[in-house]
PDB file of C-alpha atoms in Angstrom:
ATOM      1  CA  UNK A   1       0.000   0.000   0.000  1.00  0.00           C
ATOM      2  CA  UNK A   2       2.503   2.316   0.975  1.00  0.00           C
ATOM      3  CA  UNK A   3       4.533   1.602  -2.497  1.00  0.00           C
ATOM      4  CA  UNK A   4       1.147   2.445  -4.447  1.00  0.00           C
ATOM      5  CA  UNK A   5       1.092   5.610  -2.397  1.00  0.00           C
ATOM      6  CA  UNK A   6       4.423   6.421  -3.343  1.00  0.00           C
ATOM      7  CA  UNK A   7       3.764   5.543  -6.947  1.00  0.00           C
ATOM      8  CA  UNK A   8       0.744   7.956  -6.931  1.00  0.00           C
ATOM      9  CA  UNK A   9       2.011  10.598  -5.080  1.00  0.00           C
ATOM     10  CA  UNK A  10       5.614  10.354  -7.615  1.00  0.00           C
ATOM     11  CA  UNK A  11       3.055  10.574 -11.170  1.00  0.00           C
ATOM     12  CA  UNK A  12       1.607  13.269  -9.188  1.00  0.00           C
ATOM     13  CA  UNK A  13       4.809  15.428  -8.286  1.00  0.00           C
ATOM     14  CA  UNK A  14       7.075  14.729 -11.639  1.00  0.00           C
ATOM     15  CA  UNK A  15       4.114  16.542 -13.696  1.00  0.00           C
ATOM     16  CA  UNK A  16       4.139  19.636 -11.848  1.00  0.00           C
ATOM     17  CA  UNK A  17       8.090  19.593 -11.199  1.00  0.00           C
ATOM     18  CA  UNK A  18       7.982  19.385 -15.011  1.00  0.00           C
ATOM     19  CA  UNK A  19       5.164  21.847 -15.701  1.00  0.00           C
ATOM     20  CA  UNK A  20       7.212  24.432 -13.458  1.00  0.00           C
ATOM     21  CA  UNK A  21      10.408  24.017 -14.962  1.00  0.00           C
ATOM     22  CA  UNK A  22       8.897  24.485 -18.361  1.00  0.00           C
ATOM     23  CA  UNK A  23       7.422  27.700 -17.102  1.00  0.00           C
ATOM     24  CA  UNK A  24      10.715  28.937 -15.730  1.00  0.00           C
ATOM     25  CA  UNK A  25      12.218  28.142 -18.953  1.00  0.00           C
ATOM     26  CA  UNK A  26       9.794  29.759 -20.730  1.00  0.00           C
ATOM     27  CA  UNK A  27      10.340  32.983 -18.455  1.00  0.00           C
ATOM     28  CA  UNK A  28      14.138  32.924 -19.330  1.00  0.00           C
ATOM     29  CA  UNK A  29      13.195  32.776 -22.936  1.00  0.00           C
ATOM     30  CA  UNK A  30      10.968  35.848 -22.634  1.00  0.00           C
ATOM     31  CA  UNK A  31      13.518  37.521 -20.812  1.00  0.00           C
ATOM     32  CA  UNK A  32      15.780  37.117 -23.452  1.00  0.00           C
ATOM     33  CA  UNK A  33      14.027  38.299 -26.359  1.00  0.00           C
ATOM     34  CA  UNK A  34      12.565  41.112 -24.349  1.00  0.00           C
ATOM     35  CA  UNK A  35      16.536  42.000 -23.169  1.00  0.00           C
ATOM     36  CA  UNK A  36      17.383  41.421 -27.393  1.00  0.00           C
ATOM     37  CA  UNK A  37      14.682  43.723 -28.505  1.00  0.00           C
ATOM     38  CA  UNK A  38      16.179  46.169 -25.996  1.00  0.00           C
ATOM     39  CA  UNK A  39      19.546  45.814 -27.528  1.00  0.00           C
ATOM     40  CA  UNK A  40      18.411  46.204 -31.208  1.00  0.00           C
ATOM     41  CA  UNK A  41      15.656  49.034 -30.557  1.00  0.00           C
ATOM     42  CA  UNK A  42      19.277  51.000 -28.610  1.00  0.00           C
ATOM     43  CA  UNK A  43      21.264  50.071 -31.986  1.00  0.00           C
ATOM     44  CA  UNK A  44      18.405  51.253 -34.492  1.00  0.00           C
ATOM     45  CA  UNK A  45      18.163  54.289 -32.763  1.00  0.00           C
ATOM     46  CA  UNK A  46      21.650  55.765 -32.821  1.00  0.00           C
ATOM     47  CA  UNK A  47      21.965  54.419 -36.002  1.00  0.00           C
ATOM     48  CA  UNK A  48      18.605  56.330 -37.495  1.00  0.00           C
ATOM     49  CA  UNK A  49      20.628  59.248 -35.535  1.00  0.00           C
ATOM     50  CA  UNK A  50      23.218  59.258 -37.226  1.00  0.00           C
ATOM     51  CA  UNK A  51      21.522  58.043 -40.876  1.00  0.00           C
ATOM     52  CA  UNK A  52      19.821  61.507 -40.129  1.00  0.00           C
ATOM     53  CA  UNK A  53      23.138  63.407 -39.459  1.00  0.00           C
ATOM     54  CA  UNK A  54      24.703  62.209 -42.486  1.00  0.00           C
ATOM     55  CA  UNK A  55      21.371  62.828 -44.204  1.00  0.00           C
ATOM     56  CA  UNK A  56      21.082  66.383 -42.908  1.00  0.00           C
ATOM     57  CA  UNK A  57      24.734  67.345 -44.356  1.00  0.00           C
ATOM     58  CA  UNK A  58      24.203  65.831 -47.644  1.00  0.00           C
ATOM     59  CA  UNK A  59      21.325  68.124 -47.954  1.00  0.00           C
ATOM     60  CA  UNK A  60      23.022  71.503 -46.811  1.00  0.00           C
ATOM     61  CA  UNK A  61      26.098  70.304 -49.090  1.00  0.00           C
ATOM     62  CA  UNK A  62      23.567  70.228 -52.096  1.00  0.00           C
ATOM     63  CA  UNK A  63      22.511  73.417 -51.139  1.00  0.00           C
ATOM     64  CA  UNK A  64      25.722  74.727 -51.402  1.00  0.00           C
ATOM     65  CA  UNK A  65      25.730  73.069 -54.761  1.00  0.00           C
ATOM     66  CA  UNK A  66      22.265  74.619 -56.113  1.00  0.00           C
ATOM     67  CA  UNK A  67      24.051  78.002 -54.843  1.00  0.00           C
ATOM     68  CA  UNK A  68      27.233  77.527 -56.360  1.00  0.00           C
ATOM     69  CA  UNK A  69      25.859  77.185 -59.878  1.00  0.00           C
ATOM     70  CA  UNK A  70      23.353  79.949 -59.411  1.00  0.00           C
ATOM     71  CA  UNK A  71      26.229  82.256 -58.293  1.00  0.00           C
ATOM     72  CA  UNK A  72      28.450  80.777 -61.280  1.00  0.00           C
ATOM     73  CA  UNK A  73      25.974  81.513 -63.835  1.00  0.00           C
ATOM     74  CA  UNK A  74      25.029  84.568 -62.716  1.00  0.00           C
ATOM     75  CA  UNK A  75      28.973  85.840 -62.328  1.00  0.00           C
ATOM     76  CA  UNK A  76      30.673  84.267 -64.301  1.00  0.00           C
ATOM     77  CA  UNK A  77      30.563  84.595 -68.490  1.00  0.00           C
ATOM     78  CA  UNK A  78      31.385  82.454 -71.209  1.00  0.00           C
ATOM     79  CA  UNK A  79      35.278  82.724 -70.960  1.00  0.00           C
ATOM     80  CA  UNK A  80      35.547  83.164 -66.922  1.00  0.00           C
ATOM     81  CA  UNK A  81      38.791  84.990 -65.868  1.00  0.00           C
ATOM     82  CA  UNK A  82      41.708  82.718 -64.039  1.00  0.00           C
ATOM     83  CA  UNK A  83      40.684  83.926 -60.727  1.00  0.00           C
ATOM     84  CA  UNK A  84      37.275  82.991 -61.577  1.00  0.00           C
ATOM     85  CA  UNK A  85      38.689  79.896 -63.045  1.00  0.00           C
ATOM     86  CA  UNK A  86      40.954  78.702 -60.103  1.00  0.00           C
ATOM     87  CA  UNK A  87      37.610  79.213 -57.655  1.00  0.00           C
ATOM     88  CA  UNK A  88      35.377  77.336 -59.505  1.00  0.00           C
ATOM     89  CA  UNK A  89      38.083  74.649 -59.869  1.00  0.00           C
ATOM     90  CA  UNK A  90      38.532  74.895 -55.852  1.00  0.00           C
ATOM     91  CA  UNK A  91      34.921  75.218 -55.155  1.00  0.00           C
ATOM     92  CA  UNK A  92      34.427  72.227 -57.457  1.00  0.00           C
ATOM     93  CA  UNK A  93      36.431  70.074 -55.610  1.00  0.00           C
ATOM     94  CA  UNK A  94      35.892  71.274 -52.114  1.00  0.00           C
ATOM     95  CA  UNK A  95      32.442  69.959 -52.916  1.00  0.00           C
ATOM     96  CA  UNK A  96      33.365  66.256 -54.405  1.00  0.00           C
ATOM     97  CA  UNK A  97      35.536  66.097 -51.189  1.00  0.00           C
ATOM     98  CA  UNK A  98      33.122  67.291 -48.688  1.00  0.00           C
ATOM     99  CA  UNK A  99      30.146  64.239 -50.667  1.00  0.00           C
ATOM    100  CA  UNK A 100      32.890  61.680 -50.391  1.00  0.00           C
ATOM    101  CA  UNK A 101      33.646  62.908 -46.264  1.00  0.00           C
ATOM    102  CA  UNK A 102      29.939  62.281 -45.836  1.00  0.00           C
ATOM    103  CA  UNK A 103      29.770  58.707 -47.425  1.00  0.00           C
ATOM    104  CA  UNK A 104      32.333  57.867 -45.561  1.00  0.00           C
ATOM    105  CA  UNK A 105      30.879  58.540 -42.181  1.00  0.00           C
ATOM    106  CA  UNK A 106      28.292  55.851 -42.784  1.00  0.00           C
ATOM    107  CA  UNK A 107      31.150  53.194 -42.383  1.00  0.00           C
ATOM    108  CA  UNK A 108      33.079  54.770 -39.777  1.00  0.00           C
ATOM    109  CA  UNK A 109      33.345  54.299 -35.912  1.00  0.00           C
ATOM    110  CA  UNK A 110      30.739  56.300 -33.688  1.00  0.00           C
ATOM    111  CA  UNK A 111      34.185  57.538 -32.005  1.00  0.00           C
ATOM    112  CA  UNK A 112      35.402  59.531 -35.802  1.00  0.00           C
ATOM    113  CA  UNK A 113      31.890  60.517 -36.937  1.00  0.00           C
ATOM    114  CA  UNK A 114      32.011  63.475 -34.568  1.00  0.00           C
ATOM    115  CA  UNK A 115      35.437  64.539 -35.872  1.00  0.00           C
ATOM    116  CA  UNK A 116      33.995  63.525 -39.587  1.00  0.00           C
ATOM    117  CA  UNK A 117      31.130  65.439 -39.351  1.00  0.00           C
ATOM    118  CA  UNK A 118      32.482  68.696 -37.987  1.00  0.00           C
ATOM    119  CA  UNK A 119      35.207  68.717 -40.857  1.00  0.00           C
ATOM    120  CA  UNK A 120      32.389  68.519 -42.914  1.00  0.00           C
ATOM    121  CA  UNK A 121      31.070  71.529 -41.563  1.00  0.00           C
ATOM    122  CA  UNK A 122      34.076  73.576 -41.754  1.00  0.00           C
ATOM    123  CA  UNK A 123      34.457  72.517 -45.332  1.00  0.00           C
ATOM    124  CA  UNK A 124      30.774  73.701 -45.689  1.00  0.00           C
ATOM    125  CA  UNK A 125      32.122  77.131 -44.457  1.00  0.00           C
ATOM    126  CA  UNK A 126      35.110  77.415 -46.476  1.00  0.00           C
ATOM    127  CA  UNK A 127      33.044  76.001 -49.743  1.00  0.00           C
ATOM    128  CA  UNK A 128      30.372  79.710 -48.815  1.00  0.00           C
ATOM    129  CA  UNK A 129      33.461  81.920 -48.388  1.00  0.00           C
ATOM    130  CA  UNK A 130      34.984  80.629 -51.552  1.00  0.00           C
ATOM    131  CA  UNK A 131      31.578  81.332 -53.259  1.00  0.00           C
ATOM    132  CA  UNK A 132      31.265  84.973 -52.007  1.00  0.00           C
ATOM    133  CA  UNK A 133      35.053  85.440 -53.092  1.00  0.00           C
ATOM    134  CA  UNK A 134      33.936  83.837 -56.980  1.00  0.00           C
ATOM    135  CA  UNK A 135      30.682  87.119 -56.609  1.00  0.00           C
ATOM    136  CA  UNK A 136      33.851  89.359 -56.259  1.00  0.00           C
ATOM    137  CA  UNK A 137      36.149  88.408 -58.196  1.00  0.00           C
ATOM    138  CA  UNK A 138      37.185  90.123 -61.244  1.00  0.00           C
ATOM    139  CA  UNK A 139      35.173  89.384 -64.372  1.00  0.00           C
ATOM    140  CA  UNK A 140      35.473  90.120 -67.837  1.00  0.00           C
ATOM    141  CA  UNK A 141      33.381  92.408 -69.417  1.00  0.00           C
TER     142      UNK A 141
END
């Protein structure tokens, strides 16, 4: 009798031990992919930070662009003079340098896109003083 009793009370015990350790388990999983989620909602955010950084300074660099042309067709005539020449040249490729600065923050380290993107600025600034210079330069007439 006691041996049934034991029998019983063991097919009663094993399925709860077992329904409880599949809960726990099932805890740990949700902890998991709740902690993962975390992780990867952290990750998509900087990263949508900085896809908006780099997408912010490719639009003031084409800006600079739009104005650059303006300003060059408006200044400068069909022969330009060499100063004229030797600014657009330096504008030109102020510009090609600044677009290539900016596609290649969106491979760098978080530590150099700082650095990256303030050069880009500063480029930005020398790219507007160059353009006010190519307004008053001389021209031919």
């Amino acid at each position: 009798m006691a041996a049934l009793a034991a029998v019983i009370g063991l097919v009663m015990v094993l399925p709860r031990q077992r329904r409880h350790e599949h809960i726990r388990r099932n805890q740990i999983e949700q902890v998991r992919v709740r902690d993962s989620v975390r992780r990867a909602n952290v990750v998509n955010t900087s990263a949508s930070q900085h896809d908006q950084e780099v997408a912010q300074l490719n639009g003031a660099i084409s800006k600079l662009e739009l104005r650059f042309k303006t300003v060059q067709q408006q200044v400068v005539s069909e022969t330009p003079t060499p100063e004229q020449q030797r600014l657009i040249t330096q504008i030109g490729s102020e510009l090609v340098r600044l677009r290539m600065m900016v596609s290649a923050m969106l491979l760098a380290e978080a530590t150099k896109r700082k650095a990256m993107a303030d050069s880009v600025r500063l480029g930005q600034r020398r790219v507007r003083t160059m353009i006010s210079d190519l307004t008053r330069a001389p021209k031919n007439h």
